[in-house]
Amino acid sequence: MYQFPQAIERPAAEPGVVYTVASGDLRHNANQTCWPAQEKLEAELSAALRELGWSVRRGHQVDQVAGHGFIDSQRAGIEVFKRLPPEAPLIVVEAVWQYSHHVLAGLRGHRGPILVVANWSGRWPGLVGLLNLAGSLTKAGRPYSLLWSEDFTDDRSRANLKAWLDSGELHHDISHVTAYQPAADSAEAALGAAVARHLVSDKAILGVFDEGCMGMYNAIIDDELLNPLGIYKERLSQSALVAEMLRVGDEEARQVRAWLDDRGLTFHLGEDEATELTEAQLTSQFKMYIAALRIADDFGLDAVGIQYQQGLKDVVPASDLAEGLLNNVSRPPVRDRGGSRELYAGRALPHFNEVDEGAAVDALITNRLWTAMGLDPATTLHDVRWGEDYDGRFVWVFEISGSAPASHHGGYHRSWSMRQPAMYFPLGGGTLSGVARPGEIVWSRVFVMDGALHADLGRATVIELPEAETRRRLDATTPQWPIMHAVLHGVTRDQFMARHRANHLNVAYADDAAGADRALAAKAAAFAELGMRVHLCGIS
């Protein structure tokens, strides 16, 4: 006699009822700290929905013992979706950063229309969470709609809510996106194609210290898509990184510190390990920097990504200071274990923060192209954090969670290191922070859509804001982190939000506007030669 599993009975959708769910962090402290912001957003959204004649039903209860109402694991998300009507209209409400894989299993199988909403806020990174979930759903091939608002009382958000409730779809203007058309007989196109062909034939290796950081499904690119580019993965364990750190002596770490002191990097130090940056935390970070270079040399790596936020965060201080150093051409010298060779001398070793493999492909190609063009190849990804109008134009806040290369700030003497927020980084560690210098940049994003690699590219100008305005924006977001004030060319705020398929974008400087235009042309040509579907954003 066999025991057959019992079929799951799911409820039927009710007319006029919309369900909501909220994906959260894996870190308990973050969920508790951020819960009031989530409650506020859900209340504002529910009021708007009720005024439009709909009933709102939360798909999961607030856990009074835990102190929050977030779905905080993949298993919890699977259990929640077992109780939801599969045909019901569903809104994923995100006021803060979230782990997309907590809800992805349920969203993949949900048959009703899906809307992802976020608060337009700098203090709470709901926009970052929305963009990551959008990128993950895009990669998964699951249709969805997006909406953002400060409090859902404005006419625009109300009209968009009504349109989605009426039709199950919401369409934004993305007329700024055009397909790339190769330029004939261009030196930049020839260079881009040559760099791409060399990559395919010569091959490159990404060192991946554990994949899937913070549930970023969109940040994992399968080998079947990477390998035709000539890019392969060396899958490494973060435990190997810690083991190598234990082999690094204190004197080597002191040499890194002395080099940075000589170049003027400011360290904001204290004595309380729980809340302040300490010498012990810095020593650990310098050992990680040395260890990462030695492992990269062992395996012949062309770029490195460290997950950190799972596992490593409970063992050693943050990886960010090491990451920012690796991304800069000018950085503390590191020799092999025997002391006979300087590793990656005179070069940046591109680091893709949070093991974002879309950023890795981008950074690798940028590094080679910018070097070939005589430009500073230092590149980094940034979170698309927030933005507001200033002096008649919209200025984005791009802000990565811990480090940017010092050259982006104008040098180490214009950079500083502060303790990472305890909410996310219990063992602390210093950042490599600063205010991005004014200049011309190329921004880009490599992502997976329709089972293929795509690349969006655009131009932007980094501007200098008054010190008081910079401080206001830092205080309105995360003051410990590096910030970039960017004005996108030919792309409005809402157009960018509607199109962008990730929480991250890559940036790299050129010497001037004409040079940035040439660099973008070379990069687009390289991506196209590699077989990516290339899109220009805001460029006619």
Coordinates of C-alpha atoms in Angstrom, one line a residue:
M1 CA 0.0 0.0 0.0
Y2 CA 1.6 3.3 -1.1
Q3 CA 1.2 6.6 0.7
F4 CA 0.4 9.2 -1.8
P5 CA 1.1 12.9 -0.9
Q6 CA -2.0 15.0 -0.3
A7 CA -2.7 17.7 -2.9
I8 CA -2.4 21.2 -1.6
E9 CA -5.8 22.9 -1.6
R10 CA -5.3 26.6 -2.4
P11 CA -8.1 29.2 -2.0
A12 CA -9.9 30.8 -4.9
A13 CA -9.4 34.4 -5.7
E14 CA -12.2 36.8 -4.6
P15 CA -13.5 39.7 -6.7
G16 CA -12.2 43.1 -5.5
V17 CA -9.5 41.6 -3.2
V18 CA -5.8 42.3 -3.8
Y19 CA -3.2 40.5 -1.8
T20 CA 0.2 41.8 -0.5
V21 CA 3.4 40.2 0.5
A22 CA 6.7 41.6 1.8
S23 CA 10.1 40.1 1.2
G24 CA 12.7 41.0 3.8
D25 CA 16.3 40.5 4.8
L26 CA 17.8 37.3 6.1
R27 CA 19.5 39.3 9.0
H28 CA 17.2 39.5 12.0
N29 CA 18.5 42.9 13.2
A30 CA 17.9 44.5 9.8
N31 CA 14.3 43.2 9.6
Q32 CA 13.5 44.5 13.1
T33 CA 15.1 47.9 12.4
C34 CA 13.4 48.4 9.1
W35 CA 9.9 47.1 10.1
P36 CA 8.4 50.6 11.0
A37 CA 9.2 51.9 7.5
Q38 CA 7.6 48.8 6.0
E39 CA 4.5 49.3 8.1
K40 CA 4.2 52.9 7.1
L41 CA 4.5 52.1 3.3
E42 CA 1.9 49.3 3.6
A43 CA -0.5 51.6 5.4
E44 CA -0.1 54.3 2.7
L45 CA -0.6 51.8 -0.1
S46 CA -3.6 50.1 1.6
A47 CA -5.3 53.5 2.0
A48 CA -4.8 54.2 -1.8
L49 CA -6.1 50.8 -2.7
R50 CA -9.2 51.1 -0.5
E51 CA -10.0 54.6 -2.0
L52 CA -10.0 52.9 -5.4
G53 CA -12.6 50.4 -4.1
W54 CA -10.4 47.4 -3.4
S55 CA -10.0 45.3 -0.3
V56 CA -6.5 44.5 0.8
R57 CA -5.5 41.2 2.4
R58 CA -2.0 40.7 3.7
G59 CA -0.7 37.3 2.6
H60 CA 1.2 36.6 5.9
Q61 CA 0.9 37.7 9.5
V62 CA 3.2 40.0 11.5
D63 CA 5.4 37.8 13.7
Q64 CA 5.1 39.6 17.1
V65 CA 7.8 37.4 18.6
A66 CA 10.3 38.2 15.8
G67 CA 9.2 41.9 15.8
H68 CA 8.5 42.2 12.1
G69 CA 6.2 41.0 9.3
F70 CA 8.7 40.2 6.6
I71 CA 9.2 36.9 4.7
D72 CA 12.7 36.2 6.0
S73 CA 13.6 32.9 4.3
Q74 CA 13.0 31.0 1.1
R75 CA 11.1 28.3 3.1
A76 CA 8.9 30.9 4.7
G77 CA 8.1 32.3 1.3
I78 CA 7.2 28.9 -0.1
E79 CA 4.8 28.3 2.8
V80 CA 3.2 31.7 2.4
F81 CA 2.4 31.2 -1.2
K82 CA 0.8 27.8 -0.5
R83 CA -2.0 29.8 1.2
L84 CA -2.5 32.4 -1.5
P85 CA -5.0 32.2 -4.3
P86 CA -2.9 31.6 -7.3
E87 CA -5.1 33.7 -9.6
A88 CA -5.4 36.7 -7.3
P89 CA -3.8 40.1 -8.1
L90 CA -0.7 40.3 -5.9
I91 CA 1.5 43.3 -4.8
V92 CA 5.0 42.8 -3.5
V93 CA 5.5 45.8 -1.2
E94 CA 9.1 46.8 -0.5
A95 CA 10.2 49.7 1.7
V96 CA 13.6 48.3 2.3
W97 CA 16.3 46.0 0.9
Q98 CA 15.0 42.5 0.4
Y99 CA 16.3 39.0 -0.6
S100 CA 14.5 38.2 -3.9
H101 CA 14.8 34.4 -3.5
H102 CA 12.5 34.6 -0.4
V103 CA 9.6 35.1 -2.8
L104 CA 10.9 34.0 -6.2
A105 CA 9.7 30.4 -5.9
G106 CA 6.2 31.7 -5.1
L107 CA 6.2 34.4 -7.8
R108 CA 7.3 32.0 -10.5
G109 CA 4.2 29.9 -10.1
H110 CA 1.7 32.7 -9.3
R111 CA -0.7 33.0 -12.2
G112 CA -2.4 36.3 -11.3
P113 CA -0.9 39.7 -12.1
I114 CA 2.1 40.9 -10.1
L115 CA 2.9 44.5 -9.1
V116 CA 6.1 45.4 -7.3
V117 CA 6.0 48.7 -5.4
A118 CA 8.5 50.7 -3.4
N119 CA 8.7 54.0 -1.5
W120 CA 10.7 56.8 -3.1
S121 CA 13.0 57.2 -0.1
G122 CA 16.7 57.6 0.5
R123 CA 16.6 56.6 4.1
W124 CA 15.1 53.2 3.4
P125 CA 16.4 51.3 0.3
G126 CA 13.1 50.0 -1.0
L127 CA 14.0 51.2 -4.5
V128 CA 17.1 49.1 -4.4
G129 CA 15.0 46.1 -3.4
L130 CA 12.5 46.7 -6.1
L131 CA 15.1 46.9 -8.8
N132 CA 16.7 43.7 -7.6
L133 CA 13.4 41.8 -7.6
A134 CA 12.6 43.3 -11.1
G135 CA 15.9 42.0 -12.4
S136 CA 15.3 38.6 -10.9
L137 CA 11.8 38.3 -12.3
T138 CA 13.1 39.5 -15.7
K139 CA 15.8 36.7 -15.7
A140 CA 13.1 34.2 -14.6
G141 CA 10.8 35.3 -17.5
R142 CA 7.9 36.1 -15.1
P143 CA 5.9 39.2 -16.3
Y144 CA 5.4 41.9 -13.7
S145 CA 4.7 45.6 -13.3
L146 CA 6.5 48.3 -11.2
L147 CA 5.4 51.4 -9.3
W148 CA 7.1 53.8 -7.0
S149 CA 5.9 56.8 -5.0
E150 CA 6.8 58.8 -1.9
D151 CA 3.5 58.0 -0.2
F152 CA 0.9 56.9 -2.9
T153 CA -1.2 60.1 -2.4
D154 CA 0.0 61.7 -5.7
D155 CA -2.2 61.7 -8.8
R156 CA 0.4 59.8 -10.9
S157 CA 0.7 56.8 -8.5
R158 CA -3.1 56.6 -8.0
A159 CA -3.7 56.6 -11.8
N160 CA -1.1 53.9 -12.2
L161 CA -2.5 51.8 -9.4
K162 CA -6.0 52.0 -11.0
A163 CA -4.6 51.1 -14.4
W164 CA -2.9 48.0 -13.0
L165 CA -6.0 47.0 -11.0
D166 CA -8.2 47.3 -14.1
S167 CA -5.9 45.5 -16.5
G168 CA -3.3 43.6 -14.6
E169 CA -0.6 45.5 -16.5
L170 CA 1.3 48.8 -16.2
H171 CA 3.4 50.3 -19.0
H172 CA 5.9 53.1 -18.5
D173 CA 7.7 55.2 -21.1
I174 CA 11.0 53.6 -22.2
S175 CA 11.3 55.5 -25.4
H176 CA 14.9 56.4 -24.4
V177 CA 16.0 52.9 -25.2
T178 CA 17.2 52.2 -28.7
A179 CA 19.0 49.2 -30.3
Y180 CA 22.7 49.7 -30.9
Q181 CA 23.7 50.1 -34.5
P182 CA 27.4 49.4 -35.2
A183 CA 29.3 52.4 -36.6
A184 CA 31.1 51.9 -39.9
D185 CA 34.9 52.3 -40.0
S186 CA 35.1 53.7 -36.5
A187 CA 38.4 53.3 -34.6
E188 CA 36.4 52.8 -31.4
A189 CA 34.3 50.1 -33.0
A190 CA 37.4 48.4 -34.3
L191 CA 39.0 48.5 -30.9
G192 CA 35.9 47.2 -29.1
A193 CA 35.7 44.3 -31.6
A194 CA 39.4 43.5 -31.2
V195 CA 39.2 43.4 -27.4
A196 CA 36.1 41.2 -27.6
R197 CA 37.8 38.7 -30.1
H198 CA 40.9 38.6 -27.9
L199 CA 38.7 37.8 -24.8
V200 CA 37.0 34.9 -26.7
S201 CA 40.3 33.4 -27.8
D202 CA 42.5 34.1 -24.8
K203 CA 39.8 33.4 -22.1
A204 CA 39.4 35.0 -18.7
I205 CA 38.5 33.6 -15.3
L206 CA 36.2 35.1 -12.7
G207 CA 37.0 34.1 -9.1
V208 CA 33.7 33.6 -7.4
F209 CA 33.9 33.3 -3.6
D210 CA 30.4 31.7 -3.3
E211 CA 27.5 32.7 -5.5
G212 CA 24.0 34.1 -4.8
C213 CA 24.8 36.9 -2.4
M214 CA 21.7 38.1 -0.6
G215 CA 19.3 36.2 -2.9
M216 CA 20.3 38.2 -6.0
Y217 CA 19.2 35.6 -8.5
N218 CA 19.7 38.2 -11.2
A219 CA 23.4 38.5 -10.3
I220 CA 24.1 34.8 -11.3
I221 CA 24.9 34.3 -15.0
D222 CA 24.9 30.7 -16.0
D223 CA 28.0 29.2 -17.6
E224 CA 26.2 28.5 -20.9
L225 CA 25.8 32.3 -21.3
L226 CA 29.3 33.2 -20.0
N227 CA 31.5 30.7 -21.7
P228 CA 30.8 31.9 -25.3
L229 CA 32.2 35.2 -24.2
G230 CA 35.5 33.5 -23.3
I231 CA 34.7 33.9 -19.6
Y232 CA 34.8 31.1 -17.1
K233 CA 34.2 30.8 -13.4
E234 CA 36.6 29.5 -10.7
R235 CA 34.2 28.6 -8.0
L236 CA 35.9 29.2 -4.7
S237 CA 34.8 29.0 -1.0
Q238 CA 34.9 31.9 1.3
S239 CA 36.3 29.5 3.9
A240 CA 39.4 29.3 1.7
L241 CA 39.7 33.1 1.9
V242 CA 39.6 33.0 5.7
A243 CA 42.2 30.2 5.8
E244 CA 44.5 32.3 3.6
M245 CA 43.9 35.3 5.8
L246 CA 45.2 33.3 8.8
R247 CA 48.5 32.7 7.0
V248 CA 49.1 36.5 6.5
G249 CA 51.3 38.0 9.2
D250 CA 50.5 41.2 11.2
E251 CA 53.6 42.9 9.7
E252 CA 52.3 42.5 6.2
A253 CA 49.0 44.1 7.3
R254 CA 50.9 47.0 8.9
Q255 CA 52.7 47.6 5.7
V256 CA 49.3 48.0 3.9
R257 CA 48.2 50.4 6.6
A258 CA 51.4 52.4 6.4
W259 CA 51.1 52.7 2.6
L260 CA 47.5 54.1 2.9
D261 CA 48.6 56.5 5.7
D262 CA 51.3 57.9 3.5
R263 CA 48.7 58.5 0.7
G264 CA 46.4 60.4 3.1
L265 CA 43.5 58.0 3.6
T266 CA 41.6 59.0 6.8
F267 CA 40.5 56.4 9.2
H268 CA 37.7 57.3 11.6
L269 CA 38.7 55.1 14.6
G270 CA 37.3 54.3 18.0
E271 CA 37.6 51.6 20.6
D272 CA 34.1 50.0 20.8
E273 CA 34.2 46.9 18.6
A274 CA 30.4 46.9 18.5
T275 CA 29.9 50.4 17.2
E276 CA 33.2 51.8 16.1
L277 CA 36.0 51.1 13.6
T278 CA 39.0 49.6 15.4
E279 CA 42.6 48.8 14.5
A280 CA 41.8 45.1 14.9
Q281 CA 39.1 45.3 12.3
L282 CA 41.4 47.1 9.9
T283 CA 44.1 44.5 10.4
S284 CA 41.7 41.8 9.4
Q285 CA 40.6 43.7 6.3
F286 CA 44.2 44.3 5.2
K287 CA 44.9 40.5 5.6
M288 CA 41.8 39.8 3.4
Y289 CA 43.2 42.2 0.7
I290 CA 46.5 40.3 0.7
A291 CA 44.8 36.9 0.8
A292 CA 42.5 37.8 -2.1
L293 CA 45.5 38.7 -4.3
R294 CA 47.4 35.6 -3.4
I295 CA 44.5 33.3 -4.2
A296 CA 43.9 35.3 -7.4
D297 CA 47.5 34.7 -8.4
D298 CA 47.2 31.0 -7.5
F299 CA 44.3 30.5 -9.9
G300 CA 45.3 33.1 -12.6
L301 CA 42.1 35.1 -12.0
D302 CA 41.2 38.1 -14.0
A303 CA 38.5 39.4 -11.6
V304 CA 37.3 38.5 -8.1
G305 CA 34.0 38.6 -6.3
I306 CA 33.4 38.0 -2.5
Q307 CA 29.9 37.3 -1.3
Y308 CA 30.6 38.2 2.4
Q309 CA 27.0 38.9 3.5
Q310 CA 26.3 35.3 4.1
G311 CA 28.7 33.3 6.3
L312 CA 31.7 35.6 6.2
K313 CA 29.9 38.4 8.0
D314 CA 29.8 36.1 11.1
V315 CA 33.5 35.3 10.9
V316 CA 35.5 38.4 9.9
P317 CA 35.0 42.2 9.4
A318 CA 33.6 43.5 6.1
S319 CA 35.2 42.8 2.8
D320 CA 34.6 46.3 1.4
L321 CA 37.9 48.0 2.2
A322 CA 39.7 45.1 0.4
E323 CA 37.3 45.4 -2.5
G324 CA 37.9 49.1 -3.0
L325 CA 41.7 48.7 -2.9
L326 CA 41.6 45.9 -5.5
N327 CA 39.6 48.1 -7.9
N328 CA 42.2 50.9 -8.0
V329 CA 45.3 50.9 -10.1
S330 CA 47.3 52.7 -7.4
R331 CA 47.1 50.4 -4.4
P332 CA 49.3 48.9 -1.6
P333 CA 51.8 46.4 -3.2
V334 CA 51.4 42.7 -2.3
R335 CA 54.0 40.1 -2.9
D336 CA 53.7 36.4 -3.3
R337 CA 54.1 34.1 -0.2
G338 CA 57.8 33.8 -0.8
G339 CA 58.3 37.6 -1.4
S340 CA 59.8 37.3 -4.8
R341 CA 57.1 38.8 -7.0
E342 CA 54.7 41.7 -6.7
L343 CA 51.2 40.5 -7.6
Y344 CA 49.3 42.2 -10.4
A345 CA 51.8 45.0 -10.3
G346 CA 50.6 48.3 -11.6
R347 CA 47.2 46.9 -12.3
A348 CA 43.7 46.9 -10.8
L349 CA 42.3 43.5 -10.1
P350 CA 38.6 44.2 -10.8
H351 CA 36.4 43.2 -7.9
F352 CA 32.7 42.7 -8.4
N353 CA 30.9 43.6 -5.2
E354 CA 28.4 41.1 -3.8
V355 CA 29.5 38.6 -6.4
D356 CA 27.3 40.4 -9.0
E357 CA 28.3 38.5 -12.2
G358 CA 26.7 41.0 -14.5
A359 CA 29.0 43.6 -12.9
A360 CA 31.9 41.2 -13.3
V361 CA 31.5 40.9 -17.1
D362 CA 31.1 44.6 -17.4
A363 CA 34.1 45.4 -15.1
L364 CA 36.4 42.9 -16.9
I365 CA 35.6 44.4 -20.4
T366 CA 35.8 47.9 -19.1
N367 CA 39.2 47.3 -17.5
R368 CA 40.6 46.0 -20.8
L369 CA 39.0 48.7 -23.0
W370 CA 39.9 51.7 -20.8
T371 CA 43.4 50.4 -20.4
A372 CA 43.7 50.1 -24.2
M373 CA 42.4 53.7 -24.5
G374 CA 44.8 55.1 -22.0
L375 CA 42.0 55.9 -19.5
D376 CA 41.8 55.1 -15.8
P377 CA 40.4 51.6 -15.7
A378 CA 39.1 51.8 -12.1
T379 CA 35.5 50.8 -12.2
T380 CA 32.9 50.0 -9.6
L381 CA 29.3 49.2 -9.3
H382 CA 26.8 51.4 -7.4
D383 CA 23.4 50.8 -5.9
V384 CA 20.7 52.9 -7.6
R385 CA 19.8 54.3 -4.3
W386 CA 17.6 57.4 -4.7
G387 CA 17.6 60.9 -6.1
E388 CA 15.9 64.3 -6.0
D389 CA 15.8 67.5 -8.1
Y390 CA 18.5 70.1 -7.4
D391 CA 18.8 73.4 -9.1
G392 CA 16.4 72.5 -11.9
R393 CA 17.6 69.0 -12.7
F394 CA 17.3 65.5 -11.3
V395 CA 20.4 64.3 -9.5
W396 CA 20.8 60.7 -8.7
V397 CA 22.4 59.3 -5.5
F398 CA 24.5 56.3 -6.6
E399 CA 25.9 54.8 -3.4
I400 CA 27.6 51.4 -3.1
S401 CA 27.5 49.7 0.3
G402 CA 31.0 50.1 1.3
S403 CA 33.7 50.9 -1.2
A404 CA 34.6 52.7 -4.4
P405 CA 38.1 53.0 -5.9
A406 CA 40.0 56.0 -4.5
S407 CA 40.6 57.5 -7.9
H408 CA 36.8 58.0 -8.3
H409 CA 37.1 60.4 -5.3
G410 CA 40.2 62.2 -6.6
G411 CA 42.7 60.0 -4.6
Y412 CA 43.2 58.5 -1.2
H413 CA 43.7 61.9 0.3
R414 CA 40.1 62.7 -0.6
S415 CA 38.8 59.3 0.7
W416 CA 38.1 58.0 4.2
S417 CA 37.2 54.8 6.1
M418 CA 34.3 54.6 8.5
R419 CA 32.8 51.6 10.4
Q420 CA 30.1 49.7 8.5
P421 CA 26.6 50.0 10.0
A422 CA 26.2 47.4 12.7
M423 CA 22.7 46.5 11.4
Y424 CA 24.2 44.8 8.4
F425 CA 27.8 44.2 9.6
P426 CA 28.0 42.9 13.1
L427 CA 31.8 42.5 13.1
G428 CA 32.3 46.0 11.6
G429 CA 35.1 46.8 9.2
G430 CA 36.0 50.0 7.4
T431 CA 34.6 51.4 4.2
L432 CA 36.6 53.1 1.4
S433 CA 34.4 56.1 1.0
G434 CA 34.4 59.6 -0.5
V435 CA 32.4 61.9 -2.7
A436 CA 32.8 61.0 -6.4
R437 CA 34.7 63.7 -8.2
P438 CA 33.1 65.8 -11.0
G439 CA 33.6 64.4 -14.5
E440 CA 32.2 62.4 -17.4
I441 CA 31.3 58.8 -17.0
V442 CA 29.9 55.8 -18.9
W443 CA 27.3 53.8 -17.0
S444 CA 26.2 50.3 -18.0
R445 CA 24.5 47.1 -16.9
V446 CA 24.8 43.6 -18.2
F447 CA 21.8 41.5 -17.5
V448 CA 19.9 38.3 -18.5
M449 CA 16.5 38.7 -20.3
D450 CA 14.7 36.2 -22.5
G451 CA 17.4 33.7 -21.9
A452 CA 20.1 35.9 -23.4
L453 CA 22.7 38.4 -22.3
H454 CA 21.7 42.1 -22.8
A455 CA 23.6 45.3 -22.1
D456 CA 22.3 48.8 -21.4
L457 CA 24.7 51.7 -21.8
G458 CA 24.4 55.4 -21.3
R459 CA 26.3 58.6 -20.5
A460 CA 26.2 60.7 -17.4
T461 CA 27.9 63.6 -15.8
V462 CA 29.0 63.5 -12.2
I463 CA 28.5 66.9 -10.7
E464 CA 29.7 68.6 -7.5
L465 CA 27.0 69.7 -5.1
P466 CA 27.5 72.2 -2.3
E467 CA 28.9 70.6 0.8
A468 CA 25.7 71.1 2.7
E469 CA 23.6 69.4 0.0
T470 CA 26.1 66.4 -0.1
R471 CA 25.9 66.1 3.7
R472 CA 22.1 66.2 3.5
R473 CA 22.0 63.4 0.9
L474 CA 24.5 61.3 2.9
D475 CA 22.4 61.8 6.1
A476 CA 19.3 60.9 4.1
T477 CA 20.8 57.6 3.0
T478 CA 23.8 55.9 4.6
P479 CA 26.5 58.4 5.6
Q480 CA 29.3 55.8 5.9
W481 CA 29.1 54.8 2.2
P482 CA 30.7 56.4 -0.9
I483 CA 28.4 58.6 -2.9
M484 CA 28.1 59.8 -6.5
H485 CA 26.0 62.7 -7.6
A486 CA 25.0 61.8 -11.2
V487 CA 22.9 63.4 -13.9
L488 CA 22.0 61.0 -16.6
H489 CA 22.0 62.1 -20.2
G490 CA 18.7 61.8 -22.0
V491 CA 17.0 59.7 -19.4
T492 CA 14.3 60.8 -16.9
R493 CA 14.0 59.4 -13.4
D494 CA 10.9 57.4 -14.2
Q495 CA 12.3 56.1 -17.6
F496 CA 15.4 54.8 -15.8
M497 CA 13.4 53.1 -13.1
A498 CA 11.0 51.5 -15.6
R499 CA 13.8 50.1 -17.7
H500 CA 16.7 49.2 -15.4
R501 CA 17.0 45.5 -14.7
A502 CA 19.2 45.4 -11.6
N503 CA 19.8 47.2 -8.3
H504 CA 23.4 47.9 -9.5
L505 CA 25.0 49.8 -12.4
N506 CA 28.6 50.0 -13.4
V507 CA 30.4 53.3 -13.8
A508 CA 33.8 54.3 -15.2
Y509 CA 35.3 57.8 -15.8
A510 CA 36.8 59.3 -19.0
D511 CA 38.9 62.4 -19.3
D512 CA 36.3 64.5 -20.9
A513 CA 32.9 64.3 -22.6
A514 CA 34.3 63.5 -26.0
G515 CA 36.5 60.8 -24.5
A516 CA 33.5 59.3 -22.7
D517 CA 31.5 59.2 -25.9
R518 CA 34.4 57.4 -27.6
A519 CA 34.7 54.9 -24.7
L520 CA 31.0 54.2 -24.8
A521 CA 31.2 53.5 -28.5
A522 CA 34.1 51.1 -28.0
K523 CA 32.2 49.4 -25.1
A524 CA 29.0 49.0 -27.1
A525 CA 31.0 47.5 -30.0
A526 CA 32.8 45.0 -27.7
F527 CA 29.5 43.9 -26.2
A528 CA 27.9 43.5 -29.6
E529 CA 30.9 41.5 -30.9
L530 CA 30.5 39.2 -28.0
G531 CA 26.9 38.5 -29.1
M532 CA 25.1 40.5 -26.4
R533 CA 22.0 42.4 -27.3
V534 CA 23.1 46.0 -26.8
H535 CA 20.8 48.9 -26.0
L536 CA 21.7 52.6 -25.9
C537 CA 19.8 54.6 -23.2
G538 CA 19.3 58.3 -23.8
I539 CA 21.6 58.4 -26.8
S540 CA 20.1 59.3 -30.2

